[in-house]
């Protein structure tokens, strides 16, 4: 998408709908046109989201979903939940695709501007691009600042790709959800007895990243990325919007959400 230089400021003003909104826009040159650049990526977050995260569980679900407008691309979101099970997106990015470079753009800004406190848990699928960024030598998402966990449903899906056994998939899920080491060992032995290759495959992941008994309570019982997918469903109607319209839509929808939740709280007083 071409953006004239005079329009970049307008784009940022469109994103910065009120004071302290944080936006990072990245463009690239339009071939053959010295005064024109193309949209490449944008990250944004709103002050109420940053403030709200301070009062939520220290757990972030990150995910990407396709955009279906004229220019395509992928929407990244970071989602959190408070103690009353209210779900809130706290940061967004529109990028070219779910690549390592795109996650390397999104995750450092998320850490610096939205989730700077230590001890945060990040739950995601096992996409190699996410894993590569979270575990890079200079990553800001390593213990003790942050801890990485995997979504059980995505692990089960990967299991079916490799082993194609629905009955053993249920055993795997039971192992992941086990709350004690004894219970986990019971299901793990069943998997090993059926096919030792399964347990070797599972041992490629640290147990603390997929087994509930070993997560030190950091998951708060969140074994899947359901909170991300709930928000993806809510934002679904916006996935065909142009990028500026999508950014503004996220602002107005969040404004409605905060206003509604505020009214609900006041009604309880």
Coordinates of C-alpha atoms in Angstrom, one line a residue:
X1 CA 0.0 0.0 0.0
X2 CA 1.5 3.3 -1.0
X3 CA 1.5 6.2 1.6
X4 CA 2.7 9.6 0.6
X5 CA 5.0 11.2 3.1
X6 CA 2.3 13.8 3.8
X7 CA 0.0 11.0 4.8
X8 CA 2.2 9.3 7.3
X9 CA 1.6 12.1 9.8
X10 CA -2.1 11.7 9.2
X11 CA -1.8 8.0 9.7
X12 CA -0.1 8.5 13.1
X13 CA -2.7 11.1 14.1
X14 CA -5.4 8.6 13.2
X15 CA -3.7 6.0 15.5
X16 CA -2.9 8.5 18.3
X17 CA -6.5 9.1 19.1
X18 CA -5.7 10.5 22.5
X19 CA -2.7 11.5 24.5
X20 CA 0.0 8.8 25.3
X21 CA -1.2 6.3 22.8
X22 CA 2.0 4.5 21.7
X23 CA 2.4 3.8 17.9
X24 CA 5.4 2.5 15.9
X25 CA 4.9 2.7 12.2
X26 CA 7.5 1.2 9.8
X27 CA 7.5 2.0 6.1
X28 CA 9.6 1.0 3.1
X29 CA 10.5 2.8 -0.1
X30 CA 8.2 2.6 -3.1
X31 CA 10.3 1.4 -6.0
X32 CA 11.0 4.3 -8.4
X33 CA 9.1 6.9 -6.4
X34 CA 11.4 9.0 -4.2
X35 CA 8.5 10.8 -2.4
X36 CA 6.4 7.8 -1.7
X37 CA 6.8 4.9 0.8
X38 CA 4.8 1.7 1.4
X39 CA 3.3 0.6 4.6
X40 CA 5.2 -2.3 6.1
X41 CA 4.3 -2.8 9.8
X42 CA 2.6 -0.9 12.6
X43 CA 2.4 -1.6 16.4
X44 CA 0.0 0.2 18.7
X45 CA -1.4 0.1 22.2
X46 CA -3.6 2.4 24.3
X47 CA -3.0 3.8 27.8
X48 CA -6.1 2.2 29.4
X49 CA -4.8 -1.2 28.1
X50 CA -1.4 -0.6 29.7
X51 CA -2.9 0.4 32.9
X52 CA -5.4 -2.5 32.9
X53 CA -2.6 -5.0 32.6
X54 CA -1.3 -4.0 35.9
X55 CA -4.5 -5.4 37.5
X56 CA -4.6 -8.6 35.4
X57 CA -3.1 -12.0 35.8
X58 CA 0.6 -11.9 34.8
X59 CA -0.2 -14.1 31.7
X60 CA -0.3 -13.0 28.1
X61 CA -1.7 -15.0 25.2
X62 CA -0.1 -14.1 21.9
X63 CA -1.5 -15.1 18.5
X64 CA -1.7 -14.0 14.9
X65 CA -4.8 -14.0 12.6
X66 CA -5.1 -13.3 8.9
X67 CA -6.5 -10.1 7.6
X68 CA -8.7 -10.4 4.5
X69 CA -8.8 -6.9 3.1
X70 CA -7.3 -5.6 -0.1
X71 CA -3.8 -5.6 1.3
X72 CA -3.9 -8.8 3.3
X73 CA -1.4 -9.2 6.1
X74 CA -1.6 -10.6 9.6
X75 CA -2.9 -9.1 12.9
X76 CA -0.9 -9.9 16.0
X77 CA -2.6 -9.4 19.4
X78 CA -1.6 -9.8 23.0
X79 CA -4.5 -10.8 25.2
X80 CA -4.9 -10.9 29.0
X81 CA -7.5 -11.8 31.5
X82 CA -8.3 -10.4 35.0
X83 CA -9.4 -12.2 38.1
X84 CA -13.1 -11.9 37.1
X85 CA -12.5 -13.7 33.7
X86 CA -12.8 -10.4 31.7
X87 CA -10.7 -10.7 28.5
X88 CA -8.8 -7.7 27.2
X89 CA -6.5 -7.1 24.2
X90 CA -3.6 -5.0 25.3
X91 CA -1.5 -4.6 22.2
X92 CA -1.9 -4.9 18.4
X93 CA 0.3 -5.1 15.3
X94 CA -0.4 -5.4 11.6
X95 CA 2.5 -7.1 9.9
X96 CA 3.2 -8.8 6.6
X97 CA 2.9 -12.4 7.9
X98 CA 3.6 -14.7 10.8
X99 CA 7.4 -14.5 10.3
X100 CA 10.3 -14.4 12.8
X101 CA 11.0 -10.8 11.7
X102 CA 7.4 -9.8 12.3
X103 CA 7.4 -11.3 15.8
X104 CA 10.8 -9.7 16.4
X105 CA 9.0 -6.4 15.7
X106 CA 6.0 -7.0 17.9
X107 CA 7.4 -8.7 21.0
X108 CA 10.1 -6.2 22.1
X109 CA 7.6 -3.3 21.8
X110 CA 5.1 -5.3 23.8
X111 CA 7.7 -5.9 26.5
X112 CA 9.0 -2.4 26.7
X113 CA 5.8 -0.5 26.6
X114 CA 3.0 -2.8 27.9
X115 CA 4.4 -5.6 30.0
X116 CA 7.7 -4.4 31.6
X117 CA 7.1 -6.1 35.0
X118 CA 9.0 -9.4 35.6
X119 CA 7.4 -12.8 36.0
X120 CA 5.0 -12.7 33.0
X121 CA 4.0 -15.9 31.4
X122 CA 3.6 -16.0 27.6
X123 CA 1.3 -18.8 26.2
X124 CA 1.4 -19.4 22.4
X125 CA 1.4 -22.2 19.8
X126 CA 4.6 -23.9 18.8
X127 CA 5.2 -21.7 15.8
X128 CA 8.9 -21.7 15.1
X129 CA 9.0 -18.0 14.5
X130 CA 7.6 -17.2 17.9
X131 CA 9.9 -19.8 19.6
X132 CA 12.9 -18.4 17.8
X133 CA 12.2 -14.8 19.0
X134 CA 11.3 -15.8 22.6
X135 CA 14.5 -17.9 23.0
X136 CA 17.0 -15.7 21.1
X137 CA 20.2 -14.9 22.9
X138 CA 19.2 -11.2 23.4
X139 CA 15.5 -12.0 24.1
X140 CA 13.7 -10.0 26.8
X141 CA 11.3 -12.9 27.3
X142 CA 13.5 -15.3 29.2
X143 CA 13.3 -16.3 32.9
X144 CA 13.1 -14.6 35.3
X145 CA 11.5 -11.8 33.3
X146 CA 9.2 -14.1 31.4
X147 CA 8.2 -17.7 31.0
X148 CA 7.1 -19.5 27.9
X149 CA 4.3 -22.1 27.8
X150 CA 2.6 -23.9 24.9
X151 CA -1.1 -24.2 24.1
X152 CA -2.3 -27.8 24.8
X153 CA -4.7 -27.8 21.9
X154 CA -1.9 -26.9 19.4
X155 CA 0.3 -29.6 20.9
X156 CA -2.6 -32.1 20.4
X157 CA -3.0 -30.9 16.9
X158 CA 0.7 -31.4 16.2
X159 CA 0.5 -34.8 17.8
X160 CA -2.2 -35.9 15.4
X161 CA -0.1 -34.7 12.5
X162 CA 2.8 -36.9 13.6
X163 CA 1.0 -40.0 15.1
X164 CA -2.7 -39.9 13.9
X165 CA -4.2 -41.6 16.9
X166 CA -7.3 -40.0 18.5
X167 CA -7.3 -42.3 21.5
X168 CA -3.7 -41.5 22.4
X169 CA -4.4 -37.8 21.8
X170 CA -6.9 -38.0 24.7
X171 CA -4.2 -39.6 26.9
X172 CA -1.8 -36.8 25.9
X173 CA -4.3 -34.1 26.9
X174 CA -4.9 -35.9 30.2
X175 CA -1.2 -35.9 30.8
X176 CA -1.0 -32.2 30.0
X177 CA -3.8 -31.3 32.4
X178 CA -2.6 -33.5 35.2
X179 CA -2.1 -31.5 38.4
X180 CA 0.2 -33.9 40.2
X181 CA 3.4 -35.6 39.2
X182 CA 1.9 -39.0 40.0
X183 CA -1.1 -38.5 37.7
X184 CA 1.2 -37.2 35.0
X185 CA 3.4 -40.2 35.3
X186 CA 0.4 -42.5 34.9
X187 CA -0.6 -41.1 31.6
X188 CA 3.0 -40.7 30.4
X189 CA 3.7 -44.4 31.0
X190 CA 0.6 -45.3 29.0
X191 CA 1.9 -43.2 26.0
X192 CA 5.4 -44.8 26.3
X193 CA 3.8 -48.3 26.5
X194 CA 1.9 -47.6 23.3
X195 CA 4.7 -46.0 21.3
X196 CA 8.0 -44.9 22.7
X197 CA 8.4 -42.4 19.8
X198 CA 5.6 -40.4 21.4
X199 CA 7.4 -39.8 24.6
X200 CA 10.6 -39.0 22.8
X201 CA 8.7 -36.4 20.8
X202 CA 7.2 -35.0 23.9
X203 CA 10.6 -34.9 25.7
X204 CA 11.8 -32.4 23.0
X205 CA 9.7 -29.9 25.0
X206 CA 10.6 -29.0 28.6
X207 CA 7.7 -30.4 30.7
X208 CA 7.3 -27.0 32.4
X209 CA 6.2 -25.7 29.1
X210 CA 3.3 -28.1 28.5
X211 CA 2.5 -30.1 31.6
X212 CA 0.3 -28.3 34.2
X213 CA 1.9 -30.1 37.2
X214 CA 5.3 -28.6 36.3
X215 CA 4.3 -25.0 35.6
X216 CA 4.6 -23.7 39.2
X217 CA 1.1 -22.3 39.0
X218 CA 2.1 -19.7 36.4
X219 CA -0.7 -20.7 34.0
X220 CA -3.6 -20.0 36.4
X221 CA -5.2 -23.0 34.8
X222 CA -5.0 -21.6 31.2
X223 CA -3.9 -24.6 29.2
X224 CA -5.0 -23.3 25.8
X225 CA -5.2 -20.0 23.9
X226 CA -8.9 -19.7 24.1
X227 CA -8.8 -16.1 25.3
X228 CA -6.9 -15.1 22.1
X229 CA -9.5 -16.9 20.0
X230 CA -12.4 -15.3 21.8
X231 CA -10.9 -11.8 20.9
X232 CA -10.2 -12.9 17.3
X233 CA -13.9 -13.8 17.1
X234 CA -14.9 -10.3 18.4
X235 CA -12.6 -8.6 16.0
X236 CA -13.6 -10.8 13.1
X237 CA -15.9 -8.2 11.5
X238 CA -13.0 -5.8 11.2
X239 CA -10.6 -8.1 9.4
X240 CA -11.7 -6.8 6.0
X241 CA -11.1 -3.1 7.0
X242 CA -8.2 -1.0 5.6
X243 CA -5.4 -0.7 8.1
X244 CA -6.3 2.8 9.3
X245 CA -9.9 1.9 9.7
X246 CA -8.9 -1.3 11.6
X247 CA -6.8 0.8 14.1
X248 CA -9.6 3.2 14.7
X249 CA -12.0 0.3 15.1
X250 CA -9.8 -1.2 17.8
X251 CA -9.9 2.1 19.6
X252 CA -13.7 2.5 19.5
X253 CA -14.4 -1.1 20.4
X254 CA -12.1 -0.9 23.4
X255 CA -13.6 2.4 24.4
X256 CA -17.0 0.7 24.4
X257 CA -15.6 -2.2 26.4
X258 CA -14.1 0.0 29.1
X259 CA -17.3 2.1 29.3
X260 CA -19.5 -1.0 29.7
X261 CA -17.2 -2.5 32.3
X262 CA -17.1 0.7 34.2
X263 CA -20.9 0.9 34.3
X264 CA -21.1 -2.7 35.5
X265 CA -18.7 -2.0 38.4
X266 CA -20.5 1.2 39.4
X267 CA -23.8 -0.7 39.4
X268 CA -22.4 -3.1 42.0
X269 CA -21.4 -0.3 44.4

